Short mmCIF file of C-alpha atoms and ligand atoms in Angstrom, two decimals:
data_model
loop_
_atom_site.label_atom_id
_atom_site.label_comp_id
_atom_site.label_asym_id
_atom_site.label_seq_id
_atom_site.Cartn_x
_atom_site.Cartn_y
_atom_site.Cartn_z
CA UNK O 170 0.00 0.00 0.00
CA UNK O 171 2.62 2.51 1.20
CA UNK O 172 4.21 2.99 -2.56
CA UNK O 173 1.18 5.74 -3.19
CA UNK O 174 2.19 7.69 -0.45
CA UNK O 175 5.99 8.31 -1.57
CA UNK O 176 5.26 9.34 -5.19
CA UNK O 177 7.51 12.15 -5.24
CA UNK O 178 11.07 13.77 -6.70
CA UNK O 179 12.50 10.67 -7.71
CA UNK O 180 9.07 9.55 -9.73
CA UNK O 181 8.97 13.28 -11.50
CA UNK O 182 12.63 13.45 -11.88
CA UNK O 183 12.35 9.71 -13.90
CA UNK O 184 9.20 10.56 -16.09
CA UNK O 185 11.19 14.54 -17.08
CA UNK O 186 14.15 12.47 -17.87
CA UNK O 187 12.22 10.16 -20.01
CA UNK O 188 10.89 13.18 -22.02
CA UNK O 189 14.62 14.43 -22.31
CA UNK O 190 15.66 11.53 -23.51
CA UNK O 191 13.70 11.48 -26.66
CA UNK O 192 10.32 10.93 -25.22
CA UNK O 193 9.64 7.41 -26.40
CA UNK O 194 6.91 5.41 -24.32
CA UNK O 195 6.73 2.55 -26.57
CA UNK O 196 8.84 -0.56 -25.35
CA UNK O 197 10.00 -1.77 -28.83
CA UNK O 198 11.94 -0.29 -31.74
CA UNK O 199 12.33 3.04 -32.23
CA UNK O 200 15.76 2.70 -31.59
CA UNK O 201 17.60 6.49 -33.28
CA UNK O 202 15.15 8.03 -31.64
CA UNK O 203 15.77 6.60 -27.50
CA UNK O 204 18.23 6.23 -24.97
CA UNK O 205 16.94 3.09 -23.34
CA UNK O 206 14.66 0.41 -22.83
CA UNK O 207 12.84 1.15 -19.24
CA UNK O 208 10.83 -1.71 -19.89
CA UNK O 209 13.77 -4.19 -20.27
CA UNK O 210 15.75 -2.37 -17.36
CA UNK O 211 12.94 -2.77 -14.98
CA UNK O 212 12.46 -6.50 -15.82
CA UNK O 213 16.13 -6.91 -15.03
CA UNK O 214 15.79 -4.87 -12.13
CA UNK O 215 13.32 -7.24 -10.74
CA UNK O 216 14.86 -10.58 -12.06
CA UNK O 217 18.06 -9.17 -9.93
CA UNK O 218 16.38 -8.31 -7.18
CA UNK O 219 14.00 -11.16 -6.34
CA UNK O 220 16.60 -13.95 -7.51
CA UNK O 221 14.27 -15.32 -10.56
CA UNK O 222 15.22 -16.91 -14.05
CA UNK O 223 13.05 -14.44 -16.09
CA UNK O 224 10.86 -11.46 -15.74
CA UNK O 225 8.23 -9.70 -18.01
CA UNK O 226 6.33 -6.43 -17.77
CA UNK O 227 3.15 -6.39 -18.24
CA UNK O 228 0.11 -3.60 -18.27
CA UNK O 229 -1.29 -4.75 -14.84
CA UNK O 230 -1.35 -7.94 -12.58
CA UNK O 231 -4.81 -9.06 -14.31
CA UNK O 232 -2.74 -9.16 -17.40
CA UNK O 233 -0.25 -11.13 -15.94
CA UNK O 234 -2.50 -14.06 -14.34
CA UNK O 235 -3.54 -14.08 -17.79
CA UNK O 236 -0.34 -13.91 -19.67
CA UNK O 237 0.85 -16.80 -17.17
CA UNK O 238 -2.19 -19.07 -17.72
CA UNK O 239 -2.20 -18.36 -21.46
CA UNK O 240 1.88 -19.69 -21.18
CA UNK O 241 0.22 -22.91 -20.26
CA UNK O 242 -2.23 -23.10 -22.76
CA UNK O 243 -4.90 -22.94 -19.98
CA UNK O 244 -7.98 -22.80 -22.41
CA UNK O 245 -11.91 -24.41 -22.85
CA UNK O 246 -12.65 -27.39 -20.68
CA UNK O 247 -9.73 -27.06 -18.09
CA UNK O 248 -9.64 -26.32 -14.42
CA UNK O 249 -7.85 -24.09 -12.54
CA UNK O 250 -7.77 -24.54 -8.75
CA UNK O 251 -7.51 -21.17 -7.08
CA UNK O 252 -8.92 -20.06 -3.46
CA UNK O 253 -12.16 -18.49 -1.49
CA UNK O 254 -10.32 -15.49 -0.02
CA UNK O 255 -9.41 -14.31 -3.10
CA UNK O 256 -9.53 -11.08 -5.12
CA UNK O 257 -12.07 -11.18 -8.40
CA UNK O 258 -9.45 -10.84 -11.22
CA UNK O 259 -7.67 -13.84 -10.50
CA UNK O 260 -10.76 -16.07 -11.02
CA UNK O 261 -11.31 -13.42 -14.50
CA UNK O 262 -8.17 -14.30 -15.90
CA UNK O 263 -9.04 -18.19 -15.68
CA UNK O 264 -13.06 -17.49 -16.81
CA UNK O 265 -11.59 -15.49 -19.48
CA UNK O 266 -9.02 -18.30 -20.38
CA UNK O 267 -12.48 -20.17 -20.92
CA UNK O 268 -11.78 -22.61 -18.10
CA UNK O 269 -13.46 -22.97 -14.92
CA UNK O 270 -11.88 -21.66 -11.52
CA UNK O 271 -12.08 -24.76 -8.67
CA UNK O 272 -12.80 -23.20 -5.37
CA UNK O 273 -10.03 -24.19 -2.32
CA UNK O 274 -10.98 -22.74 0.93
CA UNK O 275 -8.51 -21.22 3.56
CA UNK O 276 -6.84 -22.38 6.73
CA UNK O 277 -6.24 -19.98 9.52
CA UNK O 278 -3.32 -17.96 7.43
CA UNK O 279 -6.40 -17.34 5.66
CA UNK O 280 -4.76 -18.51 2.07
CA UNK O 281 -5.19 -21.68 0.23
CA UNK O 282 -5.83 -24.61 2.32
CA UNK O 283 -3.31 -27.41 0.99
CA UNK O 284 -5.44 -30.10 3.17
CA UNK O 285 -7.95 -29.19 1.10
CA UNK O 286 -5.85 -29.70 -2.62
CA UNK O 287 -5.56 -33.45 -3.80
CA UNK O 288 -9.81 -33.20 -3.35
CA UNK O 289 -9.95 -30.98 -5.75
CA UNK O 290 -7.59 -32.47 -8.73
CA UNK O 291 -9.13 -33.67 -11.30
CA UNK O 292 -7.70 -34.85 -14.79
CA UNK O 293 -9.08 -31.82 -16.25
CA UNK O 294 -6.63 -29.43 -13.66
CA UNK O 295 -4.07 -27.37 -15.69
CA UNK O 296 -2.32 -25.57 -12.96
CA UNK O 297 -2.60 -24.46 -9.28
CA UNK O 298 -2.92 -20.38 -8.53
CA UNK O 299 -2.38 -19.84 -4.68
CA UNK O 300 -3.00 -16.05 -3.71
CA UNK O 301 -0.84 -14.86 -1.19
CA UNK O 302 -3.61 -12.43 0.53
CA UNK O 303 -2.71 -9.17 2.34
CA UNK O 304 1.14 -9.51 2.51
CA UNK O 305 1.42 -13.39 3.64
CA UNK O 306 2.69 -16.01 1.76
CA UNK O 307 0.74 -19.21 1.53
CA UNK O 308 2.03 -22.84 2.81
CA UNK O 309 4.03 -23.32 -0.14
CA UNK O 310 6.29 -26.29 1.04
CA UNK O 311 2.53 -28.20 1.13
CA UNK O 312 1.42 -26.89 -2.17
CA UNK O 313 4.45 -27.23 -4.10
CA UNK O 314 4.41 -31.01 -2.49
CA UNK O 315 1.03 -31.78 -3.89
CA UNK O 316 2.16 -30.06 -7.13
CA UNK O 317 4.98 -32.14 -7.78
CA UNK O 318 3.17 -34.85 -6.86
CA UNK O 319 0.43 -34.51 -9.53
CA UNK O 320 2.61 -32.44 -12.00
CA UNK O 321 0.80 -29.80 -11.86
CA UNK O 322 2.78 -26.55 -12.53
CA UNK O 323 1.94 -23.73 -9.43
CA UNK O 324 1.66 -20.03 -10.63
CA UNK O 325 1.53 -17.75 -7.61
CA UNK O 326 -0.49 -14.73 -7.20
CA UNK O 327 1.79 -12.48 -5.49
CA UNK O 328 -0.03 -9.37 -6.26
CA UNK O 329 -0.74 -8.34 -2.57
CA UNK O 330 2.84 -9.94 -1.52
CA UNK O 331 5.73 -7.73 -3.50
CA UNK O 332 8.89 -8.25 -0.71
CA UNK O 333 7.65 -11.02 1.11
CA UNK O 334 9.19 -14.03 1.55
CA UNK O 335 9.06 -17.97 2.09
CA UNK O 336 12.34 -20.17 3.24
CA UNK O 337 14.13 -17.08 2.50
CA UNK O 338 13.23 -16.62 -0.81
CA UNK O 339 10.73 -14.10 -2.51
CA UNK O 340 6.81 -14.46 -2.44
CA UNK O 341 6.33 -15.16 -6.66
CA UNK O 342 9.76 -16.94 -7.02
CA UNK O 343 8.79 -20.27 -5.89
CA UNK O 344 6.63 -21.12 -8.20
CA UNK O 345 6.54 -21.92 -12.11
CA UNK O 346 5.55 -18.80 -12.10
CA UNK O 347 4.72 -15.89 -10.26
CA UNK O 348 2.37 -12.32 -10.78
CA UNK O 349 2.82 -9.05 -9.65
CA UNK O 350 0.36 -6.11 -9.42
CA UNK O 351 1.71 -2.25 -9.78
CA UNK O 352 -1.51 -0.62 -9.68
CA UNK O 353 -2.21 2.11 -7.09
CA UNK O 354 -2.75 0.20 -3.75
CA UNK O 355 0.33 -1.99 -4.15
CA UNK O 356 3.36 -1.88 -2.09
CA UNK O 357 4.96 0.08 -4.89
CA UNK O 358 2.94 0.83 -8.31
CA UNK O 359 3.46 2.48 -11.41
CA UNK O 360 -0.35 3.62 -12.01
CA UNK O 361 -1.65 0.64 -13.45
CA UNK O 362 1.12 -2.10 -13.79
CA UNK O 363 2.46 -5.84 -13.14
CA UNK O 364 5.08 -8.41 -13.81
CA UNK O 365 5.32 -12.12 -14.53
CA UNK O 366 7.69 -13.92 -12.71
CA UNK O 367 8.84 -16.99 -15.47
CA UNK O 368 11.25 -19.60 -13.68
CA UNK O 369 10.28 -21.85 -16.95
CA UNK O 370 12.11 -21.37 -20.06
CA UNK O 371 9.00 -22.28 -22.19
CA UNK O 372 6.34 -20.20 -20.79
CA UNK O 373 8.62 -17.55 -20.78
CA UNK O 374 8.89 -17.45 -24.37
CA UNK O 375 5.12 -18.01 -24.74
CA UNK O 376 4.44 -14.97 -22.27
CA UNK O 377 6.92 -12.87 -23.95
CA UNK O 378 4.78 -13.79 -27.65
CA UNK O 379 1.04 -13.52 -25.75
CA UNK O 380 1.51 -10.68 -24.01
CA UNK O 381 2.49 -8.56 -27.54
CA UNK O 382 0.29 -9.84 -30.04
CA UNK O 383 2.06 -13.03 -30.47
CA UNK O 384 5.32 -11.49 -31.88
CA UNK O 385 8.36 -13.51 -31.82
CA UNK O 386 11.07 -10.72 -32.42
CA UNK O 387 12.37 -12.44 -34.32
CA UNK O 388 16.01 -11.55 -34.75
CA UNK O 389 17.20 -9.61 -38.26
CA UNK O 390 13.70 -8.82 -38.81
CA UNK O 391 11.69 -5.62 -38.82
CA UNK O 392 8.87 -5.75 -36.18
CA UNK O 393 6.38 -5.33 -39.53
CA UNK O 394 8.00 -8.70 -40.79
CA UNK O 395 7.94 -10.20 -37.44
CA UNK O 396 6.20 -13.31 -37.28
CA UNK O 397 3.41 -14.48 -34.21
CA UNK O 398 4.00 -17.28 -32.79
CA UNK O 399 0.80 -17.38 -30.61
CA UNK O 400 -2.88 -15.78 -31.10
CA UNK O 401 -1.81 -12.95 -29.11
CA UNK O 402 -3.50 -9.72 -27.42
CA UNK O 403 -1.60 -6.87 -25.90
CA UNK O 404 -0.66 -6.36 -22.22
CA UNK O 405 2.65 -4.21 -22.78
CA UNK O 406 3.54 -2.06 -20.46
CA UNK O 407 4.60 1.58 -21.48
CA UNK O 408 8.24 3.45 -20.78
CA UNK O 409 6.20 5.95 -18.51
CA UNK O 410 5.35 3.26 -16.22
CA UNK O 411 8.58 1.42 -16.33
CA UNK O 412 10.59 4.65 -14.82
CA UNK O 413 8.07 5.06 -12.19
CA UNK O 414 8.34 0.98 -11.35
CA UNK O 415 12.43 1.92 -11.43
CA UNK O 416 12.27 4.76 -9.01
CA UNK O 417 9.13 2.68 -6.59
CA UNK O 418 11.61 -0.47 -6.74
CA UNK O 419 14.41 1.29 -5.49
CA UNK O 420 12.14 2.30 -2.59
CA UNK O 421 11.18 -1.14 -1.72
CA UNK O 422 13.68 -2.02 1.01
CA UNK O 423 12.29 0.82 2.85
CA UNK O 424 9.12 0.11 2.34
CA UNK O 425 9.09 -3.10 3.83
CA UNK O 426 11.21 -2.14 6.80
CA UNK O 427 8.88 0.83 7.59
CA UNK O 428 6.18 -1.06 7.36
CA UNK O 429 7.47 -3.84 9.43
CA UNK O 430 8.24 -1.52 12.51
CA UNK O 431 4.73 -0.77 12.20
CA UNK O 432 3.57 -3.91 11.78
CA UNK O 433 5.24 -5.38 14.36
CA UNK O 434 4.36 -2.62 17.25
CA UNK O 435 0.69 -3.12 16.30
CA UNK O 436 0.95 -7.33 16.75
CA UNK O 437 3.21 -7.40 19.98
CA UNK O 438 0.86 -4.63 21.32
CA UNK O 439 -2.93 -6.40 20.60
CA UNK O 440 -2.23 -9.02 24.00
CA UNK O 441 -6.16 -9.48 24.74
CA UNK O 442 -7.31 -12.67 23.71
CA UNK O 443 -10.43 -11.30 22.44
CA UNK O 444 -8.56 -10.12 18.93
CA UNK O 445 -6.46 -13.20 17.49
CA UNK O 446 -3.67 -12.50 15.63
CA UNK O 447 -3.52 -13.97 11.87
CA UNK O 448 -1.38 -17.28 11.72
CA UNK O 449 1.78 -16.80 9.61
CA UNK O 450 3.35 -19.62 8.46
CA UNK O 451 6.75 -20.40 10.49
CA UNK O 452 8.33 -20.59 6.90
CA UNK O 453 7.36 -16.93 6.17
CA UNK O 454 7.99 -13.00 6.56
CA UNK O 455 5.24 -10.96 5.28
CA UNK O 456 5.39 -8.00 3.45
CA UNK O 457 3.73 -6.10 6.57
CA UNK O 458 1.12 -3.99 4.74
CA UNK O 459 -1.81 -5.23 6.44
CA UNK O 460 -2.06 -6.41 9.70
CA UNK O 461 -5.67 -8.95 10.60
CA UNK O 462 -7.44 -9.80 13.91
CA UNK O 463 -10.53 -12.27 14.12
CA UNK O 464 -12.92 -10.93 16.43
CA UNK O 465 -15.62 -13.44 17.01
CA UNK O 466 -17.86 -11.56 19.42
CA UNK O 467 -20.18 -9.24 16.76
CA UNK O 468 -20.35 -6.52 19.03
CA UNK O 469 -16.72 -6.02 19.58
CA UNK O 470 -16.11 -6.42 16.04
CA UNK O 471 -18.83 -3.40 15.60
CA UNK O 472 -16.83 -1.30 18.02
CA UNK O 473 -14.04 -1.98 16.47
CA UNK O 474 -14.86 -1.10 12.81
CA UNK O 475 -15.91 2.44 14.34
CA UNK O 476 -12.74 2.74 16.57
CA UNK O 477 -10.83 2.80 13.44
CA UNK O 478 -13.12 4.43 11.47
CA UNK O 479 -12.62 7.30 14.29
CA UNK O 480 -9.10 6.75 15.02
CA UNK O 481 -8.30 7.25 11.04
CA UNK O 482 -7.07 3.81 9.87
CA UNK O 483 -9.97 2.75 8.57
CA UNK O 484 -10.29 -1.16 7.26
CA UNK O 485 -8.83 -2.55 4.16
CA UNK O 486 -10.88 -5.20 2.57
CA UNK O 487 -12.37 -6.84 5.22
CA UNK O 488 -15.03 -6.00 6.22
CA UNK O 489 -15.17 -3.33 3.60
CA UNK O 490 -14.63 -5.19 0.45
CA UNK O 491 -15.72 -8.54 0.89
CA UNK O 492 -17.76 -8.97 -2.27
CA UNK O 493 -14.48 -8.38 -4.31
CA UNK O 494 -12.54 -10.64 -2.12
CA UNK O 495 -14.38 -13.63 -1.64
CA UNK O 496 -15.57 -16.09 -4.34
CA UNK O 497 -18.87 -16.73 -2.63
CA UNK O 498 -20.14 -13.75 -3.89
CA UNK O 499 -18.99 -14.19 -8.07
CA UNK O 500 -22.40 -16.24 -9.58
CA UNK O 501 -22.21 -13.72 -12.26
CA UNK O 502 -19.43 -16.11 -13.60
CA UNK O 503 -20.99 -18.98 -14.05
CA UNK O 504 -19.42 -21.63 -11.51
CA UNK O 505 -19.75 -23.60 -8.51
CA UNK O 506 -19.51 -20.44 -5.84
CA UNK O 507 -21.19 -22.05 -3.23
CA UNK O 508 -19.20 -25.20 -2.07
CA UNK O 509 -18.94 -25.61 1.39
CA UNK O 510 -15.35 -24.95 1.47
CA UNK O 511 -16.36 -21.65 0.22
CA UNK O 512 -19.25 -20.96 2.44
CA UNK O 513 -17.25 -22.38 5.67
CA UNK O 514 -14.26 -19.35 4.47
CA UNK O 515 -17.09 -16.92 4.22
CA UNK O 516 -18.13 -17.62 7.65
CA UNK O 517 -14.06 -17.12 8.88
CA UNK O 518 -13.67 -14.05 7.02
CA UNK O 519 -16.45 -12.56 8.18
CA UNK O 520 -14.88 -12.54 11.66
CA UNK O 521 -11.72 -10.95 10.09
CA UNK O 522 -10.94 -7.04 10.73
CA UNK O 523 -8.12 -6.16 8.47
CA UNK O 524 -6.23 -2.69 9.23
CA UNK O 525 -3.81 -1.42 6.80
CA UNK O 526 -0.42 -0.36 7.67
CA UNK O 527 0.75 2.84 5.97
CA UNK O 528 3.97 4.96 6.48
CA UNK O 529 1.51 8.16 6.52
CA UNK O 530 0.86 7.32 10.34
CA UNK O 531 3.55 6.83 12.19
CA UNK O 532 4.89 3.85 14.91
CA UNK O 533 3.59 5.12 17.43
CA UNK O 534 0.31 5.66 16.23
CA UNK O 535 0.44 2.01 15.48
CA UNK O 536 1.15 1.73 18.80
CA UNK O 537 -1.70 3.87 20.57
CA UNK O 538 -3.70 1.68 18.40
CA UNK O 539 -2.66 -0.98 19.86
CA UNK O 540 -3.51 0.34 23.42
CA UNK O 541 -7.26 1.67 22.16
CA UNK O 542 -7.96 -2.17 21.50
CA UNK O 543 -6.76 -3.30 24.43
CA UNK O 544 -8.95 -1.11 26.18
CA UNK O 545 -11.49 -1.70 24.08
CA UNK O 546 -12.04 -5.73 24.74
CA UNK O 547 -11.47 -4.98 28.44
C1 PLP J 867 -4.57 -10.89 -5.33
C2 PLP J 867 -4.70 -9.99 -6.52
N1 PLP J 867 -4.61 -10.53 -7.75
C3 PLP J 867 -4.70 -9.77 -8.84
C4 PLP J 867 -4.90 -8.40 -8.76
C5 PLP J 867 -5.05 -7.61 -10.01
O1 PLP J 867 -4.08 -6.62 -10.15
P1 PLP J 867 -4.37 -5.32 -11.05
O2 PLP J 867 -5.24 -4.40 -10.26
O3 PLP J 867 -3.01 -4.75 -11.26
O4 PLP J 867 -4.98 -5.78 -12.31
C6 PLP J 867 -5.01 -7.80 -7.51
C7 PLP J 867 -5.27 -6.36 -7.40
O5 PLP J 867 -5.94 -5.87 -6.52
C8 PLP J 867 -4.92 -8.62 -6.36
O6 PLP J 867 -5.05 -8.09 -5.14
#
């Protein structure tokens, strides 16, 4: 969440420099007339950074659940197995794949349940999409265990986890496959935005060919003589986001360690029973932008809602957003939405209060936070 918030010199000084240098937003060709390629130096940015094979741009992280699936050839009459606690365009990309999303509730990190996985594979499954939900990864040793098992290739949805990690090693990295979203609530954004994380040499290339209208680029050739080597579409991203996703990347370290301090306060400090503190997995370090309490008792959870409402933090998705966020509520897309896996996660995440941590309030408001809750469930 926190990227938003410090938009500022090094974001204007990137986008004038752009302008100086030619003012090219297109990421291909045009090469008398640039510099550079901001796309292809923020893909190498992030390959660097997070420790992955490949990385590709893309125009936002719906595009790149899309562009990932697509790599597989997800298409008509396959299945998908995704989770409940969810948010909508992960379940688009696979509808608009033509295949059908199959439902996995959560456990009490509130992501994919992996108890709940070989139940659900069928001989028409394609791949598994875990969602790594409000900054904390999901059980991947479980997953990825069950994955090999079936060999089924895992894509992870690390949209809402950029800078968290799992056995050391970066939320989206662990997978075939992983997505990132850059839009304007992420942990850093360019606008609109995201990334595909390709440890596979294959879907790489087919990513790389879907995501720009099937073009191979072909070397020696003109792009006008370039050949497709895919039915493509286009999710590019443009040069103007690509500096901004430079100058928000190099912020990320502080980001995270910002937020955890925040974070961190806010957990240690909650000691009543009465709010329970999300599990994180042993095997995992969040990327501290959201911090989530189940209150079961309805009229503390009331209080609570309009404690933070008053106190300024507001909520971030749950309660507020819960039709976007759980699959229960997405009949409009023609599948199975009311399994009881699904129902029985409705019924947890109803009990969830989720406050968002943001560097616009400092640690020790976090901390007087804290303190009003106690008080609060005395
Ligand atoms: C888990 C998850 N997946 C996918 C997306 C889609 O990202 P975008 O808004 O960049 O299309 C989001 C964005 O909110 C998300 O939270």
């Amino acid at each position: 969440m926190p990227g938003f918030e410090l938009i500022g010199e090094e974001e204007r000084a990137a986008l004038n420099e752009l302008m100086d240098e030619g003012g090219v937003l297109f990421a291909h060709g045009f090469g008398p007339m640039r510099k550079r390629y901001h796309v292809r130096e923020l893909e190498a940015a992030f390959r660097d950074k997070l420790g992955a094979n490949d990385a590709l741009c893309v125009s936002s992280g719906t595009a790149a659940i899309k562009v990932a699936l697509k790599s597989l050839g997800v298409t008509y009459g396959d299945e998908v197995i995704t989770q409940c606690f969810n948010f909508i365009a992960t379940v688009e990309a696979i509808v608009d794949c033509g295949a059908t999303p199959v439902i996995a509730g959560s456990d009490e990190t509130l992501n994919m349940d992996p108890t709940q996985l070989e139940g659900l594979i069928t001989k028409k499954t394609k791949a598994i999409m875990p969602v790594h939900m409000l900054g904390v990864p999901a059980r991947m040793n479980e997953i990825k265990a069950i994955a090999k098992k079936y060999k089924l290739p895992v894509i992870e949805d690390a949209c809402e986890a950029v800078g968290a990690k799992y056995n050391g090693q970066y939320a989206g990295t662990l997978g075939d496959a992983g997505v990132f979203s850059f839009d304007f609530g992420k942990t850093i954004t360019t606008g609109e935005g995201g990334l595909v994380i390709l440890q596979n040499a294959e879907m790489a290339e087919k990513s790389r060919w879907y995501h720009d209208h099937g073009h191979m680029n072909l070397e020696g050739r003109p792009r006008g003589l370039d050949r497709a080597g895919i039915t493509g579409f286009n999710y590019r991203m443009s040069e103007l986001n690509a500096v901004v996703g430079k100058a928000q990347l190099a912020k990320l370290d502080y980001i995270l360690e910002e937020s955890g301090k925040r974070f961190k306060v806010l957990c240690d400090g909650v000691t009543v029973p009465a709010f329970k503190k999300r599990a994180i997995p042993e095997e995992a370090e969040p990327a501290f932008d959201t911090v989530i309490f189940e209150v079961k008792d309805k009229n503390l959870r009331d209080s609570t809602i309009a404690l933070l409402s008053d106190m300024g933090f507001g909520t971030k998705n749950l309660p507020d957003a819960m039709n976007w966020h759980c699959s229960v509520f997405w009949d409009h897309m023609g599948f199975d939405t009311r399994t009881p896996a699904a129902m029985e996660t409705l019924a947890l995440l109803e009990r969830q209060i989720a406050i968002p941590v943001v560097l616009g309030r400092s640690v020790e408001d976090y901390a007087a936070l804290a303190d009003a809750l106690n008080a609060l469930a005395d």
